[in-house]
Coordinates of C-alpha atoms in Angstrom, one line a residue:
X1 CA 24.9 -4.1 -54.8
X2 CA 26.1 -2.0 -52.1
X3 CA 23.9 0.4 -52.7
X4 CA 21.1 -2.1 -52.2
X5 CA 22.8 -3.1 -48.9
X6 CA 22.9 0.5 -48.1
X7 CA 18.9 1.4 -48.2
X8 CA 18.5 -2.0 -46.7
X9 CA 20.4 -1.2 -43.7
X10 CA 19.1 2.2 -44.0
X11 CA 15.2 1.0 -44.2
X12 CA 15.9 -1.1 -41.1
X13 CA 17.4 1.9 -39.0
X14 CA 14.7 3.8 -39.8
X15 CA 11.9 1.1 -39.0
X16 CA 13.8 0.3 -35.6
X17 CA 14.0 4.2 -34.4
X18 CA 9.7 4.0 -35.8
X19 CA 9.2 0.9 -32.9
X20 CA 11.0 2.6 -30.2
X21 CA 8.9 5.9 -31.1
X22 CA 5.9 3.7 -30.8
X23 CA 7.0 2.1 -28.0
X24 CA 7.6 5.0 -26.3
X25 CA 3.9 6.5 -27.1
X26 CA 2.5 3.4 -25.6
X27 CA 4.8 3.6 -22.3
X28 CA 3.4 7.3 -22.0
X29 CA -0.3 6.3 -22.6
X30 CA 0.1 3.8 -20.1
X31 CA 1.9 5.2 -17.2
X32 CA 0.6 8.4 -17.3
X33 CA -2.5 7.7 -15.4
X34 CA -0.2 6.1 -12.5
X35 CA 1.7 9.4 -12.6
X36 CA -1.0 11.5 -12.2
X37 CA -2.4 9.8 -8.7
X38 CA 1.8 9.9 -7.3
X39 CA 1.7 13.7 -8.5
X40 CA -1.8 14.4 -7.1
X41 CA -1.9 12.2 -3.8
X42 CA 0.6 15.0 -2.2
X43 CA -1.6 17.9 -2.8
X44 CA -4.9 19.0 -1.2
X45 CA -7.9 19.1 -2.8
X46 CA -8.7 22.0 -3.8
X47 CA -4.9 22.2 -5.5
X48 CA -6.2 18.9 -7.4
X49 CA -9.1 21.0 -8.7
X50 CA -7.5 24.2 -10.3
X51 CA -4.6 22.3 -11.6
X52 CA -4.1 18.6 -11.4
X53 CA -0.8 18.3 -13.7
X54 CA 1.6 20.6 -11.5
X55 CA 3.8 18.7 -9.8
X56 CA 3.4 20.5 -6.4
X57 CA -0.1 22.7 -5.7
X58 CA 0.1 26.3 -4.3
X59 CA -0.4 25.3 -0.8
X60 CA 2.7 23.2 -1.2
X61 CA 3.4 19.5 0.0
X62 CA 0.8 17.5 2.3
X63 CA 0.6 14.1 3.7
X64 CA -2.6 14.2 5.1
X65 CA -4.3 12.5 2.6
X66 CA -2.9 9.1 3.7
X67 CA -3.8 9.0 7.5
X68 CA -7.0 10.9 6.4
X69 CA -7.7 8.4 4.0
X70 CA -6.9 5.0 6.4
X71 CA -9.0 6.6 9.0
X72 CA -11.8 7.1 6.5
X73 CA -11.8 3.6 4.7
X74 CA -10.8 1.8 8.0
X75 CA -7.6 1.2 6.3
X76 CA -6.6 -2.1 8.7
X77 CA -9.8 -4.0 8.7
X78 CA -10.4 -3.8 5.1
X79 CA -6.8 -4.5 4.4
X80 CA -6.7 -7.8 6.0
X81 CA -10.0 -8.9 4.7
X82 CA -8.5 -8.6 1.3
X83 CA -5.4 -10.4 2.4
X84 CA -7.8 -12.8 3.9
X85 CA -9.4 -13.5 0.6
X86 CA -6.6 -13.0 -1.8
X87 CA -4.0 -15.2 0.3
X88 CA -6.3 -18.0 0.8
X89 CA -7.9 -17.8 -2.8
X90 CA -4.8 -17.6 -4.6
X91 CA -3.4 -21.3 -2.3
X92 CA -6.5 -22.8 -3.2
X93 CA -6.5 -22.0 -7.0
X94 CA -2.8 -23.1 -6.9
X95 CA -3.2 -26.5 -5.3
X96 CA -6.3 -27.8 -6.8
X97 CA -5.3 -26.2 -10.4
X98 CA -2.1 -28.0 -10.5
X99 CA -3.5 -31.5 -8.9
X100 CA -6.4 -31.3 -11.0
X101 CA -4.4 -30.7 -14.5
X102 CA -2.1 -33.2 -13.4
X103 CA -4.4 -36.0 -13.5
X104 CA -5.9 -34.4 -16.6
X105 CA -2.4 -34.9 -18.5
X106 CA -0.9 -38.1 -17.0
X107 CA -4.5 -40.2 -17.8
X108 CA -5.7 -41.0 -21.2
X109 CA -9.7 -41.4 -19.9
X110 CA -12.2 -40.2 -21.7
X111 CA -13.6 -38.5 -19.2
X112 CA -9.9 -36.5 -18.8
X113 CA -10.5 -35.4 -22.5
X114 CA -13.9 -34.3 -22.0
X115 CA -13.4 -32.1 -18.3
X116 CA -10.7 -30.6 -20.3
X117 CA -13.0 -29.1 -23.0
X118 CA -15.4 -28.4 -20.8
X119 CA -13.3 -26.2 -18.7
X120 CA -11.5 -23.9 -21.6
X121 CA -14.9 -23.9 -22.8
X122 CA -15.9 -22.2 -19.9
X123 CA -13.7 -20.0 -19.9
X124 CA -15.6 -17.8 -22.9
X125 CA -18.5 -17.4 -20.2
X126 CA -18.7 -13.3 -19.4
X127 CA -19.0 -13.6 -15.7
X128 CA -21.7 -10.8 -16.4
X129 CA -24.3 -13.5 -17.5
X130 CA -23.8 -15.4 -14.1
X131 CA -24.5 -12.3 -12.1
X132 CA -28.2 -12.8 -11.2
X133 CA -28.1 -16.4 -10.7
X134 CA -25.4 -16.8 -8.3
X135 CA -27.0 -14.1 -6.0
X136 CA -30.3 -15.6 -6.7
X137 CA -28.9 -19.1 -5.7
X138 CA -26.2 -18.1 -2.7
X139 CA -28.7 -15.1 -1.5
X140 CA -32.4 -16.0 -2.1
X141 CA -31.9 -20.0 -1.8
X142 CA -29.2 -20.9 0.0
X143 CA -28.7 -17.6 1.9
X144 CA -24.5 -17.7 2.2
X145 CA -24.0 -14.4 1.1
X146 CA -22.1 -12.0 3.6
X147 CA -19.2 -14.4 4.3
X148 CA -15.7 -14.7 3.0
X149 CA -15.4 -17.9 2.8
X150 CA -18.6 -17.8 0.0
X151 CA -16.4 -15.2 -1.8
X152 CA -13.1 -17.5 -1.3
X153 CA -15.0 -20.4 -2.7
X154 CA -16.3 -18.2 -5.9
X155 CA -12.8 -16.5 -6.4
X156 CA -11.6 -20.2 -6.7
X157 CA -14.1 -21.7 -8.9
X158 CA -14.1 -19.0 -11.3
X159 CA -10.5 -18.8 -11.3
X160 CA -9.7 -22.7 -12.1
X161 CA -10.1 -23.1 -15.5
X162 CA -7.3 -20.6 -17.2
X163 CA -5.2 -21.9 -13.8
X164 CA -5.8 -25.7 -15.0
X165 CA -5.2 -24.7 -18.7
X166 CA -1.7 -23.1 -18.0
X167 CA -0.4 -25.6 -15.4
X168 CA -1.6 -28.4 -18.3
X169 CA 0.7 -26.5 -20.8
X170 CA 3.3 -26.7 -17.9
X171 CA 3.0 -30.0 -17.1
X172 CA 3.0 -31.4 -20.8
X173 CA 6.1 -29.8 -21.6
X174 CA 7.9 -29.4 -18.6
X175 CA 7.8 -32.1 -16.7
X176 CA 8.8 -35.3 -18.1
X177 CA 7.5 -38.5 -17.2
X178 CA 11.0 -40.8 -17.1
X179 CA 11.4 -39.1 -13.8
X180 CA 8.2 -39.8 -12.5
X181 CA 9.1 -43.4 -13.3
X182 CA 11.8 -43.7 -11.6
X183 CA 10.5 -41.9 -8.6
X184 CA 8.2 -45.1 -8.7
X185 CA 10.4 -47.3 -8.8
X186 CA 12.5 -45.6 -5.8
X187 CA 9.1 -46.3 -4.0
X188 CA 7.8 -43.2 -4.2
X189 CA 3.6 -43.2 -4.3
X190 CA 1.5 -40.8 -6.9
X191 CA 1.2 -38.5 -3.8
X192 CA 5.3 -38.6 -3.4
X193 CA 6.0 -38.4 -6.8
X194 CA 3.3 -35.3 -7.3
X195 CA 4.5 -33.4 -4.7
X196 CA 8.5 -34.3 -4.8
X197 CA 8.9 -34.4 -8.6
X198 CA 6.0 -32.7 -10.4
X199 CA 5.2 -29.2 -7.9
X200 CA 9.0 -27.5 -8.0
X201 CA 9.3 -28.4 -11.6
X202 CA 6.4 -26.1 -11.9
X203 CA 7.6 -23.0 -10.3
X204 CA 7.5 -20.4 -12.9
X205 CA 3.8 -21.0 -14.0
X206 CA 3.1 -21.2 -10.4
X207 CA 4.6 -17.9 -9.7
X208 CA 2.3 -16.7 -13.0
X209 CA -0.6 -18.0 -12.1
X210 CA -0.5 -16.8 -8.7
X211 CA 0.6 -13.1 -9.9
X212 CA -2.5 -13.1 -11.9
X213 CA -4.9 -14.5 -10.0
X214 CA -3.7 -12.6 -6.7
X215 CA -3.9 -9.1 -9.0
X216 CA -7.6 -10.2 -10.1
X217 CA -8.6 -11.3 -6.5
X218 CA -7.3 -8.1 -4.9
X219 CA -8.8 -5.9 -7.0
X220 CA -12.3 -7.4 -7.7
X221 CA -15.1 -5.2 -7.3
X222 CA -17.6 -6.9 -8.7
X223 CA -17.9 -10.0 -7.4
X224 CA -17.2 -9.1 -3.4
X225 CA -20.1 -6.0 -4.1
X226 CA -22.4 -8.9 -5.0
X227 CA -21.3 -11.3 -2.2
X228 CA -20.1 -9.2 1.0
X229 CA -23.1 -7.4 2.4
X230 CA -21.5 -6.5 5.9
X231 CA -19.0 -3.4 6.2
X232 CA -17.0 -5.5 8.8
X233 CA -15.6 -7.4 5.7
X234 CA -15.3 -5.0 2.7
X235 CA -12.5 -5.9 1.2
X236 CA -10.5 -2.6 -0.2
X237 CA -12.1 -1.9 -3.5
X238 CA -15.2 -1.9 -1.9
X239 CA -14.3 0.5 0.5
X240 CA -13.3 2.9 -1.4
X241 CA -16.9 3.9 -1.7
X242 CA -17.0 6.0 1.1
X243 CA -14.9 8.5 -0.3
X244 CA -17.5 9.1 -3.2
X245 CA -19.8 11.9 -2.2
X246 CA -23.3 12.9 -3.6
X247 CA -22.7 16.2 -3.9
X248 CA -18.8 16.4 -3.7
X249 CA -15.6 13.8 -3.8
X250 CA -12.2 14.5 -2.4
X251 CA -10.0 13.1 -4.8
X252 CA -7.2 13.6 -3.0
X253 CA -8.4 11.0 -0.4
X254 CA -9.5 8.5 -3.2
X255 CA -6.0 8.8 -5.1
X256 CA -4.3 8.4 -1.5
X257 CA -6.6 5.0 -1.3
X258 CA -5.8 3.8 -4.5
X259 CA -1.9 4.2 -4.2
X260 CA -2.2 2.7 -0.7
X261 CA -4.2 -0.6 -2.2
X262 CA -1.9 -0.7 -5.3
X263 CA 1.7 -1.4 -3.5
X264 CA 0.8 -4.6 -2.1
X265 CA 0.4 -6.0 -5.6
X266 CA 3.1 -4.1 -7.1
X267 CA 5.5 -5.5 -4.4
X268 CA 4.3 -9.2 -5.2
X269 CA 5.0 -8.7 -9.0
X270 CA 8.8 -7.2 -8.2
X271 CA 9.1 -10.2 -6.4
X272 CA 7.6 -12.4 -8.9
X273 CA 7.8 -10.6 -12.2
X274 CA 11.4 -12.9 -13.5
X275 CA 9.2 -15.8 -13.3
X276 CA 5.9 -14.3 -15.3
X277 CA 7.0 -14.7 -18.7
X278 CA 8.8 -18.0 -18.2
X279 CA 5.2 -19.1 -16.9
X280 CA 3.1 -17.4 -19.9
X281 CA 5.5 -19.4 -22.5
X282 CA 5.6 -22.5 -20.5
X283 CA 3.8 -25.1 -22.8
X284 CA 3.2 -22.5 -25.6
X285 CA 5.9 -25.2 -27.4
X286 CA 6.5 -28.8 -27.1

C-alpha cells in the first residue's frame, strides 16, 4: 500500500515539474517577441541588422529612435486621435452594452429572447465579409467616411454584442433582483434603481469589458485604414506606415513606435488587470 502511495505521489511530482516546464516554454514563446523590440529599440539600425539578439549593439546605447520616431509619425496628433476614439468608443460600448442587456434580462418579451440570439449570433460574422459593403455604403452612398465620429460609431456597433453577452452573464448572476425591489419601494424609478443599484454591482465586468474593448479599439488597423482617409486623424497603427520604406525600413524607428503605442494599454491593464478575471467568470455559474 505504501508503495502505491509512493509512485502516486511520485507520478504527481513528476506531472507538476512537466506543467511548470510547459508553462515556462509558453511564457518564453510569448514574451520573447516583446523582448526583442525593448532590446532593439536602444540600438541603431544598422546594429539591429548585423545582430538583433545582443543586448547592446557595437555603437553602444542610443535614444534617438524615440524623438526620431514621434517627430516622424507626428507622435501628439495621432496619439490623441486614438485617445479620441478609444476613450469615447470604449464609454459608449459600456453604457449602451450594460442598459441594453439590462432590459434584455429583467423582461420576459419575446422580442428580449429573440435580440438576444440575434446578437450572439452575430457575433460568428468575420468582420472580413463586411469589409466592402460598409465602405460601399459609408463611402460611395452615404459619403461619411474620413470622420471619427463614423469610426466611433463602427467601433461601437461592432463591439456590442460580446459587451451585451458578458454584462447579461453579469447581470443574471450578480445582481439580484430583491434589491432592485426594494429600491422601488424606497421610491426609486428604473432609471434610479439602474444607475444606483445595478452599474456598481457590475464593476468587475465593466473593468473587463472595457480592458478589451479599449485593447481592440487602440490597436485596430483595419477598420480606421478603411474609414479615416485624412492624415490629420490617423490614429497610431495607421501611422506607423510611414516608417515602411520601398526600398528600405528602419526598424529601429518602427520598434521605438510600437513600444511608444503599447504603454498606454499596458498601463490601463496594470490598473485594471485584478478585475479581468473576476469579469471573464462573472455569469460563467449561476
Amino acid at each position: 500500500m505504501e508503495n502505491i502511495n509512493e509512485k502516486a505521489a511520485r507520478n504527481q511530482k513528476i506531472a507538476s515539474v512537466l506543467k511548470i516546464l510547459l508553462l515556462i516554454v509558453l511564457f518564453i514563446c510569448f514574451i520573447f517577441p516583446f523582448a526583442l523590440v525593448i532590446i532593439n529599440v536602444f540600438k541603431i539600425k544598422a546594429d539591429i541588422t548585423i545582430d538583433p539578439l545582443a543586448i547592446v549593439g557595437a555603437h553602444g546605447f542610443t535614444l534617438e529612435n524615440f524623438p526620431n520616431a514621434m517627430e516622424k509619425m507626428n507622435f501628439w496628433t495621432v496619439f490623441g486621435n486614438s485617445a479620441i476614439v478609444t476613450i469615447t468608443s470604449t464609454i459608449f460600448t459600456l453604457l449602451l452594452s450594460s442598459m441594453a442587456a439590462y432590459v434584455l434580462v429583467r423582461n420576459n418579451w419575446k422580442a428580449c429572447g429573440l435580440l438576444f440570439g440575434l446578437m450572439i449570433a452575430s457575433m460568428v460574422i468575420p468582420f472580413q465579409v463586411l469589409m466592402i459593403p460598409l465602405v460601399s455604403l459609408y463611402g460611395g452612398i452615404l459619403g461619411l467616411l474620413g470622420h471619427r465620429a463614423t469610426l466611433i460609431f463602427l467601433h461601437v456597433g461592432f463591439s456590442l454584442s460580446m459587451a451585451v453577452f458578458m454584462f447579461h452573464g453579469a447581470i443574471n448572476t450578480n445582481v439580484p433582483i430583491a434589491l432592485e425591489e426594494a429600491a422601488r419601494i424606497d421610491g426609486c424609478s428604473r432609471w434610479q434603481t439602474y444607475w444606483k443599484i445595478v452599474f456598481p454591482l457590475l464593476k468587475p465586468t465593466i473593468a473587463t469589458v472595457a480592458i478589451i474593448d479599449a485593447m481592440a479599439f487602440w490597436n485596430d488597423y483595419l477598420l480606421p485604414s478603411l474609414v479615416l482617409i485624412k492624415k490629420e486623424i490617423y490614429t497610431i497603427p495607421i501611422a506607423t506606415q510611414v516608417f515602411y520604406g520601398t526600398f528600405s525600413t528602419d526598424i529601429g524607428l518602427i520598434m521605438a513606435a510600437l513600444l511608444l503605442a503599447m504603454l498606454p494599454i499596458l498601463i490601463l491593464y496594470m490598473f485594471l488587470q485584478r478585475y479581468i478575471v473576476e469579469g471573464v467568470t462573472s455569469g460563467a455559474v449561476k
